[in-house]
Amino acid sequence: MTRPELRVSTRRLSLNIAAVRDRIAPSELMMVLKDDAYGHGLTWAVEAGLAAGVGWFGAYDVRSGVRAREILGAHGRIFSWVTSVDHEIDEALRHDIDLGVGSTEYLSAIIDRAAAIGIRARIHLKIDTGLHRNGMLPEEWEQTIDDVRRAEEDGAVALVGIWSHLAEASDEEDDQARREFLHAVEVSGETGAIPDALHLTASAASWWRPELRGTVSRIGAFCYGIRSADGPDLEGIAPVAELSATVTAVHGDEVAVGIGSFDGIPSSLAASTVGTPAGGRSLLSVGETTSRVASWPGAAVGDSVWIFGAGDHGESSATTLAESIDTVGEEILTRLTARVRRVVVD
Ligand SMILES: *Cc1c(COP(=O)(O)O)cnc(C)c1O
């Protein structure tokens, strides 16, 4: 039986990257790669990003940062922000990866490792601006900056960035976060230079709230053409990935399609619209390896059905599917299992 295919388009990714860069300039794009590049495949995403001229890559964990570095060679900056253990810190330093630092314990660990192996760590300090998900508290910021300046004099670290993450729950909260962020930058400036990389925003705020953008914008979803849940379509951006499966049987007014929950399709997606050679049809049910779809005239075994994509065959986008089950577009993509074959197209 033919396996379902996730086709990722290199051309579409480059077009999205260009649209994002146009929109956010002069802020620089950091292309976010977490969750295997939102399920699209990290190796492909880094290669395509490099070819499109992306200068910053957000790798989340050190392991994916190292994979990105192996592809990038001496090109590009890599930012890894999850708190990592000592041997991972060593790996990061040896692979020229910048580290995001959100706690004093992690800062100490990095200073120790940098001194031990004799490689200066490039760090981006994170200020907690209200999300309470990792980050230095405003009351410990001044002391932390002092500690970092001392470690800089000892040659262990270089403070190259200050960053935070927005809740994106309301504009007012994000404005308040921005004030706290700018205050943290100012405190750093009083003790010496302000680092080059100031970053606060992800896809939505980078796109819609220009006043919140820093010198760098960390963007995942919009690069891959995943719009925000309940958000509008975006000019110049379209889905990079389409998921298709094959008709395995035709029974009267419905067809069986070789894809199901074992491939990572939530069974709650039943009743959504999928694409067929004759346009949009209803997804009737999702089984383990087979789903049922409303038939069309001339439906035949071997026909393709599109579960999500750019809409060329009447299918929904990943975000539209996600909205019907109260989640976000990334979730639909990152849930796909290894049974789904990844295919790169131009
Ligand atoms: C996931 C993530 C991003 C990217 O978010 P998108 O909405 O996909 O652009 C940026 N920064 C951090 C810290 C993240 O975890």
PDB file of N, CA and C in Angstrom, residues 78 126-127 198 245:
ATOM      1  N   ILE A  78      23.497  30.332  14.961  1.00  0.00           N
ATOM      2  CA  ILE A  78      22.512  29.393  15.490  1.00  0.00           C
ATOM      3  C   ILE A  78      22.249  29.747  16.942  1.00  0.00           C
ATOM      4  N   LYS A 126      17.900  36.072  28.861  1.00  0.00           N
ATOM      5  CA  LYS A 126      16.442  36.192  28.737  1.00  0.00           C
ATOM      6  C   LYS A 126      15.853  36.874  29.969  1.00  0.00           C
ATOM      7  N   ILE A 127      15.093  37.934  29.719  1.00  0.00           N
ATOM      8  CA  ILE A 127      14.368  38.601  30.795  1.00  0.00           C
ATOM      9  C   ILE A 127      12.930  38.082  30.784  1.00  0.00           C
ATOM     10  N   LEU A 198      18.674  41.890  19.791  1.00  0.00           N
ATOM     11  CA  LEU A 198      17.582  42.137  20.733  1.00  0.00           C
ATOM     12  C   LEU A 198      16.354  41.493  20.116  1.00  0.00           C
ATOM     13  N   ALA A 245      -2.796  11.271   0.491  1.00  0.00           N
ATOM     14  CA  ALA A 245      -2.895   9.829   0.671  1.00  0.00           C
ATOM     15  C   ALA A 245      -3.625   9.267  -0.549  1.00  0.00           C
TER      16      ALA A 245
END
